[in-house]
Coordinates of N, CA and C in Angstrom, one line a residue:
M715 N 146.3 53.4 105.1 CA 146.1 53.1 103.9 C 146.9 53.3 102.6
Q716 N 147.7 52.3 102.4 CA 149.2 52.3 101.6 C 149.5 53.4 100.8
G717 N 150.0 54.3 100.6 CA 150.0 55.3 99.1 C 149.0 56.4 99.9
W718 N 148.6 56.8 101.5 CA 147.5 58.2 101.7 C 148.7 58.8 103.0
G719 N 150.3 58.1 103.0 CA 151.1 58.7 103.9 C 150.4 58.9 105.2
G720 N 149.5 59.4 105.4 CA 149.3 59.1 106.5 C 149.4 61.0 107.0
N721 N 149.2 62.0 106.2 CA 149.5 63.4 106.3 C 148.1 64.1 105.5
I722 N 147.2 63.7 105.3 CA 146.0 64.5 104.8 C 144.7 64.5 105.6
Q723 N 144.5 66.2 106.2 CA 144.2 67.0 107.5 C 142.8 66.9 106.9
K724 N 142.8 67.6 105.9 CA 141.3 68.1 105.1 C 141.3 67.6 103.5
I725 N 139.7 67.7 102.8 CA 139.9 67.0 101.6 C 138.2 67.9 101.4
R726 N 138.3 67.5 99.9 CA 137.5 68.0 99.2 C 137.0 67.9 98.4
I727 N 135.2 67.8 99.5 CA 134.2 66.7 98.4 C 133.0 68.0 97.5
D728 N 132.9 68.1 96.6 CA 131.5 68.1 95.6 C 130.3 67.8 96.1
P729 N 129.2 68.9 96.6 CA 128.0 68.5 96.4 C 127.3 67.9 95.4
T730 N 126.1 67.2 95.5 CA 125.5 67.4 94.4 C 125.5 68.4 93.0
S731 N 125.3 66.8 91.9 CA 125.9 68.5 90.7 C 124.9 70.0 91.0
G732 N 124.9 70.9 90.4 CA 124.9 72.0 90.2 C 124.2 72.7 91.7
A733 N 125.2 72.6 92.8 CA 125.0 72.9 94.0 C 126.3 74.1 93.8
P734 N 125.7 75.3 94.3 CA 126.8 76.1 94.5 C 128.8 76.0 95.1
L735 N 127.8 75.7 96.3 CA 129.6 75.4 96.9 C 130.0 74.2 97.2
A736 N 131.2 73.7 97.1 CA 132.2 72.6 97.7 C 132.8 72.9 99.0
V737 N 132.4 71.7 100.0 CA 133.0 72.0 101.1 C 134.1 71.1 101.3
I738 N 135.2 71.5 102.6 CA 136.7 70.6 103.0 C 136.2 70.2 104.3
W739 N 136.6 69.2 104.0 CA 136.5 68.2 105.4 C 137.3 67.8 106.1
D740 N 137.1 67.1 107.2 CA 138.1 67.1 108.2 C 138.4 65.3 107.7
V741 N 139.4 65.0 108.2 CA 139.6 63.6 107.6 C 140.7 63.3 109.2
E742 N 139.9 61.7 109.5 CA 140.7 60.6 110.2 C 141.2 59.5 110.1
L743 N 142.6 59.5 110.0 CA 142.8 58.1 109.4 C 143.5 57.2 110.9
H744 N 142.9 56.1 110.1 CA 142.8 55.0 111.4 C 143.5 53.6 110.7
N745 N 144.3 52.8 111.5 CA 145.3 51.8 111.2 C 145.7 50.9 112.0
D746 N 145.7 49.1 112.1 CA 145.5 48.4 112.8 C 145.4 47.1 112.0
S747 N 145.8 45.8 113.4 CA 145.6 44.8 112.3 C 144.7 44.5 112.1
A748 N 143.6 44.7 112.4 CA 142.2 44.2 111.4 C 141.8 45.1 110.4
S749 N 142.2 46.5 110.0 CA 141.5 47.2 108.8 C 142.1 48.6 109.3
A750 N 141.9 49.2 108.6 CA 142.4 50.8 107.7 C 141.1 51.8 107.8
S751 N 140.5 52.9 108.0 CA 139.6 53.6 107.6 C 139.6 54.9 107.5
A752 N 139.3 55.7 106.7 CA 139.7 56.8 106.7 C 137.8 57.5 107.2
R753 N 138.1 58.3 108.2 CA 136.8 59.1 109.2 C 136.6 60.7 108.2
L754 N 135.5 60.8 107.7 CA 135.5 61.6 107.0 C 134.2 63.1 107.4
H755 N 134.8 63.9 107.8 CA 133.3 64.8 109.3 C 133.4 66.4 108.7
H756 N 132.0 67.0 108.9 CA 131.6 68.3 108.0 C 130.4 68.7 109.0
R757 N 131.2 69.7 109.9 CA 129.8 70.6 110.0 C 129.2 71.9 109.0
S758 N 128.1 71.2 108.9 CA 126.9 72.7 108.1 C 126.1 73.6 109.0
P759 N 126.3 74.4 108.8 CA 125.7 75.6 109.1 C 124.3 75.5 108.9
D760 N 123.6 76.2 109.6 CA 122.3 76.2 109.8 C 122.1 77.2 108.9
G761 N 120.9 76.6 107.8 CA 120.3 77.3 106.7 C 121.4 77.6 106.0
T762 N 122.7 76.2 105.4 CA 122.9 76.2 104.7 C 122.0 75.8 103.1
E763 N 122.7 76.0 101.9 CA 121.2 75.7 101.0 C 120.1 76.1 101.4
G764 N 119.5 77.2 102.7 CA 118.3 77.0 102.0 C 117.7 75.8 103.8
F765 N 118.2 74.7 103.9 CA 118.4 73.8 105.1 C 118.5 74.2 106.6
P766 N 117.1 73.7 106.8 CA 116.9 73.7 109.0 C 118.2 73.1 109.5
G767 N 119.1 74.3 110.3 CA 119.6 73.6 111.6 C 120.5 73.1 111.5
N768 N 121.9 73.0 112.3 CA 123.3 72.8 112.2 C 123.3 71.1 111.7
L769 N 124.1 70.9 110.4 CA 123.8 69.5 110.2 C 125.4 69.0 110.4
E770 N 125.5 67.5 111.3 CA 127.1 67.0 111.4 C 127.4 65.7 110.8
V771 N 128.0 66.1 109.6 CA 127.9 64.7 109.0 C 129.6 63.6 109.1
T772 N 129.4 62.9 109.6 CA 130.1 61.6 109.3 C 130.0 60.6 108.1
F773 N 131.1 59.9 108.1 CA 131.0 59.3 106.7 C 132.6 58.4 107.3
T774 N 132.4 57.2 106.8 CA 133.5 55.8 107.4 C 133.9 55.1 106.6
Y775 N 135.2 55.1 106.0 CA 135.3 54.4 105.1 C 136.3 53.8 105.3
T776 N 136.0 52.0 105.1 CA 137.1 50.6 105.9 C 137.2 49.8 105.2
L777 N 138.2 49.4 105.3 CA 138.4 47.9 104.1 C 139.7 46.9 105.5
T778 N 138.8 46.0 105.4 CA 139.7 45.1 106.7 C 140.8 44.2 105.6
R779 N 141.5 43.8 106.2 CA 142.2 42.6 106.1 C 141.7 41.4 105.7
D780 N 140.8 40.7 105.6 CA 140.0 40.3 104.9 C 139.7 40.1 103.4
N781 N 139.8 41.7 102.7 CA 139.2 42.5 101.7 C 137.7 43.0 102.0
S782 N 136.6 43.4 102.5 CA 135.9 43.7 103.2 C 135.6 45.0 102.9
F783 N 134.6 45.6 102.0 CA 134.8 46.9 102.1 C 133.6 47.6 103.4
T784 N 133.6 48.3 103.1 CA 132.0 49.3 104.5 C 132.3 51.1 104.5
I785 N 130.8 51.4 104.8 CA 130.9 52.5 103.8 C 129.6 53.0 105.4
D786 N 129.8 53.7 106.3 CA 129.5 53.7 107.2 C 129.2 56.1 106.8
Y787 N 127.2 56.0 107.0 CA 127.3 57.2 106.8 C 126.0 57.6 107.5
R788 N 126.4 59.0 108.3 CA 126.4 59.3 109.7 C 125.6 60.5 110.0
A789 N 124.4 61.4 110.7 CA 124.2 62.5 110.4 C 123.1 62.7 111.3
E790 N 123.4 64.3 112.3 CA 122.9 64.5 113.3 C 122.4 65.8 112.8
S791 N 121.2 66.1 113.4 CA 120.9 67.6 113.1 C 119.8 68.5 114.4
G792 N 119.9 69.5 114.4 CA 119.5 70.1 115.3 C 118.1 70.6 115.5
A793 N 117.6 70.2 114.1 CA 116.1 70.4 113.2 C 115.7 69.7 112.6
P794 N 114.4 69.2 111.9 CA 114.3 68.6 111.2 C 114.3 68.9 110.1
T795 N 115.4 67.9 108.9 CA 115.8 68.6 108.3 C 115.8 67.1 107.5
P796 N 115.7 67.2 105.6 CA 116.2 66.2 105.2 C 117.5 65.6 104.8
V797 N 117.7 64.0 104.5 CA 119.6 64.0 104.9 C 118.7 62.5 104.2
N798 N 119.5 62.5 102.9 CA 120.1 61.2 102.2 C 120.8 61.2 101.6
F799 N 122.0 60.4 102.0 CA 123.3 60.3 101.3 C 123.4 59.2 100.3
T800 N 124.2 59.1 99.4 CA 124.6 57.7 98.6 C 126.3 58.3 98.0
Q801 N 126.1 56.8 97.6 CA 127.7 56.8 96.8 C 127.4 56.3 95.7
H802 N 128.4 57.1 94.9 CA 128.5 56.1 93.2 C 129.7 55.0 92.7
R803 N 130.2 54.8 93.5 CA 131.9 54.7 93.5 C 130.9 53.3 93.2
Y804 N 132.4 52.6 92.2 CA 132.3 51.3 91.4 C 133.6 51.2 91.6
L805 N 134.0 49.5 92.5 CA 135.4 49.2 92.6 C 136.0 48.5 91.7
N806 N 136.5 48.1 91.6 CA 136.8 46.7 90.7 C 138.0 46.4 91.3
P807 N 137.7 45.2 92.0 CA 138.9 44.2 92.3 C 140.2 44.0 92.4
D808 N 139.9 43.9 91.9 CA 141.3 43.5 90.7 C 142.2 44.3 89.6
G809 N 141.7 45.5 90.3 CA 142.3 46.1 90.3 C 142.0 47.1 88.7
H810 N 142.8 48.2 88.2 CA 142.2 49.1 87.3 C 142.6 48.8 86.0
A811 N 143.8 47.2 85.9 CA 143.9 47.2 84.3 C 143.9 45.8 84.0
P812 N 143.0 45.0 84.5 CA 142.4 43.5 84.0 C 141.2 43.6 83.2
G813 N 140.5 44.9 82.7 CA 139.5 45.2 82.3 C 137.8 45.3 82.7
D814 N 137.1 44.9 82.2 CA 135.9 45.2 82.9 C 135.6 43.9 83.8
I815 N 134.3 44.4 84.1 CA 133.8 43.4 85.8 C 132.7 42.1 85.4
L816 N 132.8 42.2 84.2 CA 131.5 40.9 83.7 C 131.9 39.6 84.3
G817 N 132.8 39.3 85.1 CA 132.8 37.7 85.7 C 133.1 37.6 87.3
H818 N 132.5 39.7 87.7 CA 132.8 39.6 89.2 C 131.4 39.6 89.8
E819 N 130.8 38.5 91.1 CA 129.7 38.3 91.9 C 130.0 39.0 93.4
L820 N 129.0 39.4 93.9 CA 129.3 40.2 95.0 C 128.1 39.0 95.5
R821 N 129.1 39.1 97.3 CA 128.1 38.4 98.0 C 127.2 39.0 99.3

């Protein structure tokens, strides 16, 4: 992905508002002729914020050469525990300078 320089090893993501901690995520970048992606992985130990089980979490953000953008969420726990991920990023496909997105249509 242009501008990332390929040297990002870890990234900090703040959890939901009001949570007492932020976590460090391992980052793996992938780039080929069809797509570019960033795979973020974090292991949350049993008992973190009161939740049971070791939780392995992976998010993969992919941008294809034909401008398709996907986010893949994966989580696995060693014990029954609630998991509910979402994202609230809004992207303007025309870039940041052209103005509002009122004329855009999603398919």
